[in-house]
Coordinates of C-alpha atoms in Angstrom, one line a residue:
Chain A
M100 CA 87.3 87.6 121.6
H101 CA 90.4 89.4 123.1
D102 CA 87.6 92.2 122.6
T103 CA 90.0 95.4 122.5
Y104 CA 87.4 97.9 123.9
P105 CA 87.0 97.6 127.2
R106 CA 83.2 99.8 126.4
A107 CA 82.5 97.0 124.2
E108 CA 81.4 94.5 127.4
I109 CA 79.4 96.4 128.8
K110 CA 77.3 95.9 125.9
R111 CA 78.1 91.7 125.1
P112 CA 75.3 90.6 127.9
I113 CA 72.5 92.1 124.6
F114 CA 74.7 90.4 122.8
Q115 CA 75.6 87.1 123.8
M116 CA 71.6 87.0 124.3
K117 CA 70.8 86.3 120.8
F118 CA 74.0 84.8 119.8
P119 CA 75.0 82.3 122.7
K120 CA 78.0 81.3 121.5
L121 CA 79.7 83.3 118.6
S122 CA 81.7 86.4 119.4
A123 CA 82.1 89.5 117.2
P124 CA 84.1 88.5 114.2
T125 CA 82.9 85.6 114.0
L126 CA 80.0 87.5 113.8
L127 CA 80.7 89.4 111.0
L128 CA 82.8 87.4 108.7
L129 CA 80.7 84.7 108.7
P130 CA 78.5 86.2 105.6
A131 CA 81.7 86.3 104.0
I132 CA 82.5 82.3 104.8
I133 CA 79.7 81.2 103.6
V134 CA 79.3 83.3 100.6
L135 CA 82.5 82.0 99.4
A136 CA 81.9 77.9 101.3
A137 CA 78.5 77.8 98.4
V138 CA 80.0 79.5 95.5
I139 CA 84.0 77.9 95.6
V140 CA 84.5 75.4 98.4
L141 CA 81.6 73.1 97.5
P142 CA 81.6 73.2 94.9
L143 CA 85.4 72.4 94.2
L144 CA 84.2 69.2 96.7
F145 CA 81.6 68.7 94.1
S146 CA 84.7 69.0 91.3
L147 CA 87.4 66.4 93.6
Y148 CA 84.5 63.4 93.5
S149 CA 83.8 64.3 89.9
S150 CA 88.0 64.6 89.0
F151 CA 87.6 60.3 90.3
T152 CA 84.5 59.7 87.3
P153 CA 84.8 59.0 84.3
F154 CA 81.4 62.5 83.6
R155 CA 80.4 62.9 79.9
L156 CA 77.7 66.1 80.2
T157 CA 76.5 63.5 77.2
K158 CA 75.8 61.0 79.8
P159 CA 74.6 61.8 83.4
E160 CA 74.6 58.6 85.6
T161 CA 78.8 58.2 84.5
I162 CA 78.9 60.9 88.2
W163 CA 76.7 57.7 90.4
V164 CA 80.9 55.7 88.4
V165 CA 83.5 55.8 91.1
I166 CA 86.4 54.6 88.6
G167 CA 89.7 56.1 91.9
F168 CA 92.2 57.6 90.3
R169 CA 92.5 56.9 86.7
N170 CA 92.2 60.5 85.6
Y171 CA 94.7 61.7 86.7
V172 CA 97.3 58.6 85.8
S173 CA 96.6 59.3 82.5
A174 CA 96.2 62.6 83.3
L175 CA 99.4 63.0 85.2
T176 CA 101.2 59.7 81.7
S177 CA 99.9 62.4 78.9
L178 CA 102.5 64.5 77.5
E179 CA 99.1 66.5 76.4
F180 CA 99.5 67.4 79.5
W181 CA 102.7 67.7 81.1
T182 CA 103.8 69.4 77.5
A183 CA 100.5 73.0 78.3
F184 CA 102.2 72.0 82.3
G185 CA 105.8 73.1 81.4
R186 CA 104.8 75.9 78.8
T187 CA 102.0 77.6 81.3
V188 CA 105.3 77.3 83.9
L189 CA 108.1 78.4 81.0
L190 CA 105.0 81.4 81.1
L191 CA 104.7 82.8 84.5
T192 CA 109.0 82.7 84.7
I193 CA 109.7 84.7 81.9
A194 CA 106.3 87.5 82.5
L195 CA 106.8 87.2 86.3
N196 CA 109.7 87.9 86.6
A197 CA 110.5 90.5 83.9
E198 CA 106.8 92.4 85.0
M199 CA 109.3 92.5 87.9
F200 CA 112.7 93.6 86.5
L201 CA 110.5 96.3 84.2
G202 CA 107.8 97.5 86.8
L203 CA 111.0 98.0 89.2
G204 CA 112.3 99.9 86.6
L205 CA 109.4 101.8 85.1
A206 CA 108.7 102.9 89.4
M207 CA 112.8 104.3 89.6
L208 CA 112.0 107.0 85.5
V209 CA 109.2 107.8 87.8
N210 CA 110.4 108.9 90.2
K211 CA 112.9 110.6 89.8
A212 CA 111.2 112.4 87.2
T213 CA 111.1 115.7 88.4
R214 CA 108.2 117.8 86.8
G215 CA 104.8 115.8 85.9
Q216 CA 104.4 113.2 88.0
R217 CA 101.1 112.7 88.2
L218 CA 100.0 112.5 85.0
L219 CA 102.9 109.6 84.5
R220 CA 101.3 107.5 87.5
T221 CA 98.2 108.3 85.9
L222 CA 99.2 106.8 82.7
M223 CA 101.0 104.5 84.4
M224 CA 98.2 102.7 85.2
F225 CA 96.5 102.6 82.8
P226 CA 96.8 98.9 80.9
M227 CA 95.5 97.9 84.5
M228 CA 92.1 99.7 83.5
F229 CA 92.6 97.4 80.7
S230 CA 90.1 93.4 81.1
P231 CA 93.1 91.0 80.2
V232 CA 89.5 89.8 77.4
L233 CA 91.0 93.5 76.0
V234 CA 93.7 93.0 76.7
G235 CA 94.0 89.7 74.2
F236 CA 91.8 91.4 71.1
Q237 CA 94.0 94.5 71.3
F238 CA 97.6 91.7 71.1
K239 CA 96.1 90.0 68.8
F240 CA 95.0 92.8 65.8
L241 CA 98.3 94.7 66.2
F242 CA 100.4 91.7 65.7
N243 CA 98.4 90.2 63.2
D244 CA 100.3 89.6 60.0
N245 CA 98.4 90.9 57.4
I246 CA 96.9 94.2 59.1
G247 CA 98.5 94.8 62.2
F248 CA 100.2 97.8 64.1
V249 CA 103.4 95.2 64.8
N250 CA 104.3 94.7 60.5
N251 CA 102.6 97.0 59.4
V252 CA 105.5 99.9 61.4
L253 CA 107.9 97.0 60.6
Q254 CA 107.2 96.6 56.8
S255 CA 106.7 100.4 56.2
L256 CA 110.5 101.5 58.1
G257 CA 111.7 98.8 55.6
I258 CA 113.5 96.4 58.4
T259 CA 111.5 93.1 56.4
T260 CA 109.7 92.7 53.4
S261 CA 107.4 89.9 53.8
A262 CA 104.7 88.8 56.3
I263 CA 105.4 88.2 60.2
P264 CA 103.1 84.9 61.2
W265 CA 103.3 86.1 64.4
L266 CA 100.5 84.5 65.3
I267 CA 100.6 81.8 63.5
D268 CA 104.1 80.5 64.3
G269 CA 104.4 78.3 67.7
N270 CA 107.4 80.0 69.2
L271 CA 106.2 83.3 67.8
A272 CA 102.4 83.2 68.6
L273 CA 103.8 82.2 71.9
F274 CA 106.2 84.7 72.6
S275 CA 103.0 87.4 71.6
I276 CA 101.2 86.3 74.4
I277 CA 104.0 86.9 76.6
V278 CA 104.0 90.5 74.9
A279 CA 100.5 90.8 76.2
E280 CA 100.3 89.9 79.3
I281 CA 103.9 92.4 80.4
W282 CA 102.3 94.7 78.9
S283 CA 98.4 94.1 80.6
S284 CA 100.7 93.5 84.3
T285 CA 103.8 95.4 84.4
S286 CA 101.7 98.4 85.5
V287 CA 101.0 96.7 89.0
F288 CA 104.6 96.7 89.5
A289 CA 105.4 99.5 88.6
I290 CA 102.8 101.3 91.3
L291 CA 103.1 99.1 93.9
I292 CA 106.8 99.5 94.1
L293 CA 106.7 103.8 92.8
A294 CA 104.4 103.8 96.7
G295 CA 106.9 101.5 98.3
L296 CA 109.7 104.1 96.7
L297 CA 107.5 107.5 97.9
A298 CA 107.7 106.7 101.0
M299 CA 110.5 105.6 101.5
P300 CA 112.6 107.8 104.3
Q301 CA 115.3 110.0 102.7
E302 CA 118.0 109.2 105.4
P303 CA 119.6 106.0 105.3
V304 CA 119.9 106.5 101.7
E305 CA 122.1 109.4 102.3
A306 CA 123.1 108.0 104.9
A307 CA 124.5 105.3 102.6
R308 CA 125.5 107.8 100.8
V309 CA 127.6 110.4 102.7
D310 CA 129.6 106.8 104.2
G311 CA 130.4 106.3 99.8
C312 CA 128.4 103.3 99.4
T313 CA 128.5 103.7 94.5
P314 CA 125.0 104.5 93.5
W315 CA 124.3 100.2 93.4
Q316 CA 125.5 99.3 96.5
T317 CA 123.0 102.0 98.0
F318 CA 119.9 100.5 95.8
R319 CA 121.2 97.3 96.6
Y320 CA 121.9 96.9 101.4
V321 CA 119.1 99.9 102.2
T322 CA 116.7 100.6 98.9
W323 CA 115.6 97.3 97.8
P324 CA 115.0 95.6 101.0
Y325 CA 112.6 98.5 102.2
L326 CA 110.9 97.8 98.7
M327 CA 110.8 93.5 99.1
P328 CA 107.4 93.8 100.9
F329 CA 106.3 96.3 98.5
A330 CA 107.2 93.3 95.8
M331 CA 105.2 91.0 97.7
I332 CA 102.1 92.5 98.0
A333 CA 102.4 92.7 93.4
M334 CA 103.3 89.0 93.4
T335 CA 100.9 88.1 96.1
I336 CA 98.3 90.1 94.4
R337 CA 99.9 88.4 90.9
S338 CA 99.6 85.4 92.6
L339 CA 95.7 85.6 93.3
D340 CA 95.5 85.7 88.9
V341 CA 97.1 84.8 87.2
A342 CA 94.5 82.4 85.5
R343 CA 93.8 85.7 83.8
A344 CA 96.7 84.4 81.6
Y345 CA 93.3 82.4 79.8
D346 CA 92.0 85.0 78.8
I347 CA 94.6 85.9 76.4
V348 CA 95.1 82.8 75.8
K349 CA 92.3 81.9 74.5
I350 CA 90.6 84.9 72.7
M351 CA 94.6 85.5 71.1
T352 CA 95.8 82.4 69.8
D353 CA 93.4 80.2 71.5
G354 CA 95.9 77.2 72.7
G355 CA 97.2 77.4 68.7
P356 CA 98.3 77.0 66.2
A357 CA 98.6 73.5 66.0
K358 CA 98.4 74.1 70.5
R359 CA 101.6 74.9 70.5
T360 CA 100.7 77.6 72.4
E361 CA 98.4 75.2 75.1
L362 CA 98.0 76.8 79.2
L363 CA 96.9 74.5 81.5
W364 CA 93.6 76.5 81.5
T365 CA 92.8 76.5 77.9
L366 CA 94.0 72.2 77.7
V367 CA 91.3 71.9 80.8
G368 CA 88.4 74.5 79.5
R369 CA 88.9 71.8 75.8
T370 CA 88.2 69.1 78.0
A371 CA 85.3 70.4 79.7
Y372 CA 83.6 72.1 76.6
S373 CA 84.9 70.8 73.7
D374 CA 86.1 67.4 74.5
A375 CA 82.9 67.4 77.0
R376 CA 85.0 65.1 79.4
M377 CA 84.3 66.7 83.4
G378 CA 85.6 63.9 85.0
M379 CA 89.0 63.9 83.2
A380 CA 89.2 67.7 83.2
N381 CA 88.7 68.2 87.1
A382 CA 90.8 65.8 87.3
M383 CA 93.2 69.1 85.4
A384 CA 91.5 71.6 86.3
Y385 CA 92.2 70.7 89.9
I386 CA 96.1 70.1 89.0
S387 CA 96.3 73.8 88.8
I388 CA 94.0 74.5 91.9
L389 CA 97.1 73.6 93.6
L390 CA 99.2 74.7 91.8
S391 CA 97.9 78.1 92.1
I392 CA 97.8 78.0 96.0
L393 CA 100.8 77.1 96.7
F394 CA 102.5 79.3 93.9
T395 CA 99.4 81.7 96.4
V396 CA 101.2 80.7 99.7
Y397 CA 104.6 81.0 98.7
F398 CA 103.8 84.3 98.3
F399 CA 102.2 85.3 100.7
R400 CA 104.5 83.3 102.8
K401 CA 107.3 85.6 101.8
L402 CA 105.6 88.7 101.8
A403 CA 105.1 87.3 105.7
A404 CA 108.7 87.9 106.0
A405 CA 109.5 90.9 104.2
R406 CA 106.7 92.7 106.7
Q407 CA 108.5 91.3 109.7
Q408 CA 112.1 92.4 108.6
I409 CA 111.2 95.8 108.3
G410 CA 109.0 95.4 111.2
A411 CA 105.4 95.6 110.8
E412 CA 102.8 94.9 112.5
W413 CA 100.7 91.4 110.8
Chain B
M94 CA 137.4 123.1 84.2
D95 CA 137.5 120.3 82.9
Q96 CA 136.9 118.2 85.5
N97 CA 133.6 120.4 85.6
N98 CA 132.4 120.1 82.2
A99 CA 133.3 116.2 81.9
H100 CA 130.4 116.1 85.0
R101 CA 127.8 118.7 83.7
L102 CA 128.2 116.6 80.4
K103 CA 127.3 113.0 82.6
R104 CA 125.5 114.7 84.1
R105 CA 123.1 115.8 80.9
G106 CA 123.9 112.4 78.9
L107 CA 121.7 110.8 81.6
K108 CA 119.1 113.7 82.2
V109 CA 118.7 113.5 78.0
L110 CA 118.9 108.8 78.9
H111 CA 115.9 109.2 81.5
L112 CA 113.7 111.5 79.8
V113 CA 114.0 109.7 76.6
G114 CA 113.8 105.8 78.6
L115 CA 110.2 108.2 79.8
F116 CA 108.7 108.2 77.0
L117 CA 109.0 104.8 75.2
A118 CA 108.5 103.0 78.0
M119 CA 104.9 105.7 78.2
L120 CA 105.0 105.1 73.8
V121 CA 104.9 101.4 74.9
I122 CA 102.0 102.1 77.2
C123 CA 100.0 104.7 75.9
L124 CA 100.4 103.0 72.3
P125 CA 98.1 100.2 71.8
G126 CA 95.4 101.6 73.6
L127 CA 95.2 104.7 70.4
W128 CA 95.6 102.3 68.3
I129 CA 92.6 100.6 69.4
V130 CA 90.2 104.3 69.6
L131 CA 92.5 104.8 65.8
N132 CA 90.9 101.9 64.5
S133 CA 87.6 102.6 66.0
L134 CA 87.0 105.7 64.1
R135 CA 88.5 104.7 60.9
P136 CA 86.3 102.7 57.6
T137 CA 87.2 98.6 57.2
V138 CA 89.3 99.9 54.2
E139 CA 91.8 102.1 55.5
I140 CA 92.4 99.3 58.0
M141 CA 93.0 96.9 55.3
A142 CA 95.6 99.0 53.7
K143 CA 97.8 98.0 51.7
P144 CA 100.2 99.8 51.4
P145 CA 98.7 100.7 55.5
V146 CA 97.6 104.1 55.2
W147 CA 99.3 106.5 57.9
I148 CA 97.7 109.7 58.0
P149 CA 93.9 108.5 58.6
Q150 CA 92.0 110.3 56.1
D151 CA 88.3 109.9 56.8
I152 CA 87.1 109.7 60.6
S153 CA 83.8 109.2 61.9
L154 CA 81.7 107.7 64.2
D155 CA 80.1 105.4 61.5
A156 CA 80.6 102.8 64.5
Y157 CA 79.5 103.4 66.8
R158 CA 76.6 105.0 65.4
A159 CA 75.9 101.2 64.4
M160 CA 76.2 98.7 67.4
F161 CA 74.2 101.3 69.4
G162 CA 72.0 101.7 66.3
G163 CA 70.1 97.8 66.9
A164 CA 70.1 94.7 65.9
G165 CA 70.5 96.4 61.9
Q166 CA 74.2 96.7 61.1
G167 CA 76.1 93.3 63.1
G168 CA 73.5 92.1 64.5
I169 CA 75.0 92.6 67.8
P170 CA 72.4 93.3 70.6
V171 CA 74.9 96.2 72.2
W172 CA 72.7 97.3 74.2
E173 CA 71.9 94.5 76.0
Y174 CA 75.4 93.3 77.2
F175 CA 75.4 96.9 77.7
R176 CA 73.1 96.3 80.3
N177 CA 73.6 92.2 82.2
S178 CA 77.6 94.4 82.6
L179 CA 76.2 96.3 85.0
I180 CA 72.9 94.9 86.6
I181 CA 76.0 92.0 87.2
S182 CA 78.5 94.3 88.2
I183 CA 76.4 97.0 90.4
T184 CA 74.8 94.3 92.3
S185 CA 77.2 91.7 93.0
T186 CA 79.0 95.3 94.2
I187 CA 77.0 96.2 96.4
I188 CA 76.9 92.5 98.0
A189 CA 80.1 92.2 99.0
L190 CA 81.2 95.8 99.2
I191 CA 78.8 95.6 102.9
I192 CA 80.0 91.6 103.0
G193 CA 83.6 92.7 103.2
M194 CA 83.5 96.0 105.6
A195 CA 82.3 93.3 107.9
G196 CA 85.0 91.6 106.8
G197 CA 87.8 94.1 106.7
Y198 CA 86.3 95.9 110.0
A199 CA 86.7 92.4 111.7
F200 CA 90.1 92.3 110.7
A201 CA 91.3 94.8 111.5
R202 CA 89.8 95.6 115.0
Y203 CA 90.0 92.8 116.6
K204 CA 92.1 89.9 117.1
F205 CA 91.2 86.5 117.2
K206 CA 92.8 82.7 116.7
G207 CA 93.7 82.3 113.7
K208 CA 93.3 85.1 111.9
S209 CA 96.3 84.7 109.4
A210 CA 95.2 81.2 108.7
V211 CA 91.5 82.8 107.9
F212 CA 92.3 85.7 105.6
L213 CA 94.8 83.0 104.1
G214 CA 92.2 80.9 103.5
F215 CA 90.0 83.9 101.6
M216 CA 92.8 84.4 99.9
L217 CA 93.2 80.7 98.8
T218 CA 89.7 81.0 97.0
R219 CA 90.6 84.1 95.3
A220 CA 93.6 82.2 93.2
V221 CA 90.9 78.4 93.0
P222 CA 91.4 79.7 88.9
G223 CA 88.0 80.8 86.8
I224 CA 88.0 78.3 84.8
A225 CA 88.5 75.5 86.9
L226 CA 85.3 76.8 89.1
S227 CA 83.6 77.7 86.4
L228 CA 83.2 73.0 85.4
P229 CA 81.9 72.0 88.6
L230 CA 79.6 75.1 88.7
F231 CA 78.6 74.7 85.2
M232 CA 77.8 71.8 86.9
I233 CA 76.2 72.9 89.7
F234 CA 74.0 75.7 88.0
A235 CA 72.2 73.5 85.3
R236 CA 71.3 71.0 87.2
L237 CA 69.4 73.7 88.9
G238 CA 68.9 76.0 86.5
I239 CA 69.4 79.1 87.0
I240 CA 72.4 78.5 84.6
D241 CA 72.6 82.3 82.3
T242 CA 70.8 84.5 84.4
H243 CA 71.9 86.8 86.0
F244 CA 70.8 85.2 89.4
S245 CA 73.8 83.0 88.9
M246 CA 76.4 85.3 87.9
I247 CA 75.8 88.0 90.4
L248 CA 76.5 85.3 92.9
I249 CA 78.9 84.1 90.9
Y250 CA 80.8 88.0 91.4
V251 CA 80.5 88.0 95.2
A252 CA 82.2 85.5 96.3
L253 CA 85.3 86.8 94.0
N254 CA 85.0 89.6 95.1
V255 CA 84.7 88.9 98.8
P256 CA 88.2 88.2 99.9
F257 CA 90.0 91.0 97.5
T258 CA 87.8 93.9 98.9
I259 CA 88.1 92.4 102.2
W260 CA 91.8 93.3 101.9
L261 CA 91.4 96.8 101.5
I262 CA 88.8 97.1 103.2
D263 CA 90.6 95.9 106.5
G264 CA 93.8 98.6 105.2
F265 CA 91.6 101.6 104.9
F266 CA 90.0 100.4 108.4
R267 CA 93.6 100.0 110.2
Q268 CA 94.2 103.0 109.4
V269 CA 91.8 104.6 111.1
P270 CA 93.0 105.2 114.8
K271 CA 91.5 103.0 117.7
D272 CA 91.0 106.2 120.0
L273 CA 88.5 108.4 117.7
A274 CA 86.7 105.3 118.2
E275 CA 86.9 104.0 121.0
A276 CA 86.5 108.0 122.4
A277 CA 83.2 108.1 120.6
Q278 CA 82.5 104.9 123.2
I279 CA 83.3 107.2 126.2
D280 CA 81.6 110.4 124.8
G281 CA 78.2 107.6 125.2
C282 CA 78.5 106.1 121.6
T283 CA 77.7 102.2 121.7
R284 CA 80.1 100.7 119.7
W285 CA 77.6 100.9 115.8
Q286 CA 77.2 104.0 116.6
A287 CA 80.4 104.7 117.1
F288 CA 81.3 102.6 114.4
W289 CA 79.1 104.6 111.8
Q290 CA 79.7 108.3 112.9
V291 CA 83.5 108.1 112.9
E292 CA 84.8 105.6 111.7
F293 CA 82.9 105.0 108.6
P294 CA 83.3 108.5 107.0
L295 CA 86.8 108.5 107.5
A296 CA 87.1 104.7 106.2
G297 CA 84.8 105.3 103.3
P298 CA 86.9 107.2 100.5
G299 CA 89.2 103.7 101.3
I300 CA 85.5 102.2 100.9
A301 CA 84.5 103.8 97.6
S302 CA 87.9 103.2 96.4
A303 CA 87.5 98.3 97.1
G304 CA 83.8 99.1 95.8
I305 CA 85.0 100.6 92.6
F306 CA 88.0 97.9 92.3
A307 CA 84.9 95.0 92.8
F308 CA 83.0 96.4 90.1
L309 CA 86.1 96.8 87.4
T310 CA 86.7 93.3 87.9
S311 CA 82.5 91.8 87.9
W312 CA 82.8 94.4 84.5
N313 CA 85.9 93.1 82.4
E314 CA 85.9 89.3 83.7
Y315 CA 85.2 86.0 81.0
A316 CA 86.9 82.9 81.9
L317 CA 83.8 82.7 83.8
A318 CA 80.9 83.8 81.6
S319 CA 81.8 82.4 79.4
Q320 CA 81.1 79.2 80.2
I321 CA 77.9 80.3 83.2
T322 CA 75.9 82.8 80.3
R323 CA 74.9 81.0 77.5
S324 CA 72.5 84.0 75.7
V325 CA 71.4 87.7 74.9
N326 CA 69.3 87.7 78.8
S327 CA 73.3 87.4 81.1
K328 CA 76.1 87.7 78.5
T329 CA 77.8 90.5 79.3
L330 CA 80.2 92.9 77.2
P331 CA 83.5 90.6 77.0
V332 CA 81.5 87.7 76.1
G333 CA 80.0 89.5 73.8
L334 CA 83.1 91.0 72.5
L335 CA 84.0 88.0 70.6
D336 CA 80.0 88.5 68.1
Y337 CA 83.0 90.0 66.7
T338 CA 84.9 87.7 65.6
S339 CA 82.2 85.5 62.6
E340 CA 84.6 81.7 61.9
F341 CA 86.8 83.1 59.1
T342 CA 86.4 87.1 59.3
I343 CA 86.5 88.6 62.2
D344 CA 85.2 93.2 62.6
W345 CA 87.4 95.2 63.3
R346 CA 86.6 98.4 63.7
G347 CA 83.1 96.7 65.5
M348 CA 85.0 95.6 68.4
C349 CA 87.9 98.0 68.0
A350 CA 85.0 100.3 69.5
L351 CA 83.0 97.7 72.1
A352 CA 86.0 97.6 73.3
V353 CA 86.5 101.9 73.2
V354 CA 82.8 101.5 75.2
M355 CA 83.6 98.5 77.6
I356 CA 87.4 100.8 78.6
V357 CA 85.9 104.5 79.1
P358 CA 83.6 103.6 82.2
A359 CA 87.0 101.3 83.4
L360 CA 89.4 104.5 83.1
T361 CA 87.6 107.0 84.2
L362 CA 86.5 105.2 87.5
T363 CA 90.7 103.7 88.4
F364 CA 91.3 107.3 88.0
I365 CA 88.7 108.4 90.1
I366 CA 90.5 105.2 92.8
Q367 CA 94.1 105.3 91.9
K368 CA 94.7 107.1 94.7
H369 CA 93.5 104.9 97.4
L370 CA 93.9 101.9 95.5
V371 CA 97.4 102.0 95.8
S372 CA 97.2 103.3 99.7
G373 CA 95.2 100.6 100.7
L374 CA 97.1 97.3 99.4
T375 CA 100.8 99.0 100.7
F376 CA 99.0 99.6 104.8
G377 CA 101.2 98.0 106.7
A378 CA 103.5 97.2 104.3
V379 CA 105.7 99.6 106.4
K380 CA 104.4 100.9 109.5
G381 CA 102.0 98.3 111.3

């Protein structure tokens, strides 16, 4: 519509003869919109519909029976669902906060290094390349009670004589999963915050120091506000695929022992594919989708606000 | 004098502390990977040994030989999984790049109504958890009869990659000054020519790294692949990794070897793009 290039107006008539009503940006965005509509939006509408039916894979005719909100009601009143929901929120809260904090620490450590920064930065990216499945497998191996690295070290150092059942005890298993999650995603924060630190002008920091700020004050009121947008980019990226935790949990414990590490996503998978209750699973899945979307919108807003604060255009 | 000494001591102490912290952090980051590599080279007896064997006695490439030596040992068709992964990842990356370039260009160079809303809408499609998306896709694809095919996985991965590719490419096109393309047009280029001859080459490295990022997403994806792929026809490596887990025993050595095979391409590619990736994501964070 508002073309930024005045010269392009001359070319416009030919363009418009072929596609009378579409403007250039619409045309350029069309392929993306078509693909996303076909593979994501339409299937989601279908799953929204099927969440109002008692659909089971084994009984195809049940897709035509509409039972209203009964799936949602039974999901929202079941203890199993709320336990999984609460555990998911707990896991995300702990993991994201720890990742932000550790990522900040790691970025500052690397930024302070005088030599070998390139190498350090490369090493820092290491966990990002691991697919969640690999992370899950790797930590399943490390935390194995019999032959795992962690227990081997603890026993060799004589810290404990008996094997600690990392993945067999419910609470320890959740802890192990959080460790795996933090290991795999801290680097996202570290890398982006480090990019912020490197791009930061030094004058305000020096000015603050000259004016007598303590190092903490300098960090809190000068450095941190500047790093905020970078941290928010990391948060937005993370919030786009928090559900990757599914892969890790699936491999490490598969929701066990005795459903003590069941997350929203593993519960959906189990209800759909093991119990074959598709309608019910879709209802639960929709709740998890809404959760993800709220999450993303929240951080996207914060990102926009943080950008505006330091005067960037969006 | 005394104050000077105390100050120097404090500085040195801080420096040592910094180095120790850095060392510990890097140890935590690297150790799990090294442990996997080490165990792929050891015989199973040594992995299982109690008390643990810390200094490897018997290093060999047997696990790799067994894995690629056909279906004889363990019977896991690693070659087929590898081929499936490659075909699916590469094809979906190319398509996602083309679509992403068009979209990214639109966001970077045009102002239109609801731009920010459209962008957010694209991102939200990425936020849908894989497992939640797999339910309707499974039902629809089963009905269409395209379950367990390369085509279905490529289609899914294109859709999965498009939003993020657009985000990255948008950032890269914005880094190319508008004046350059304008100058080219004043010199008589059409807009299309200006794009291909001026803007595209300048944004090229960035676009390449967006491509690598998309490739890695497809290469590593599990939640959807585990439901849509069923057999050797289309199973990818992440799904294949689970073949090593039978009901009661796990072939740790074999799994470690396959893990190394999966990580090596990812490792190489990420090193190539690391610089561009960060600049693409953070562009616009500081200056508009």
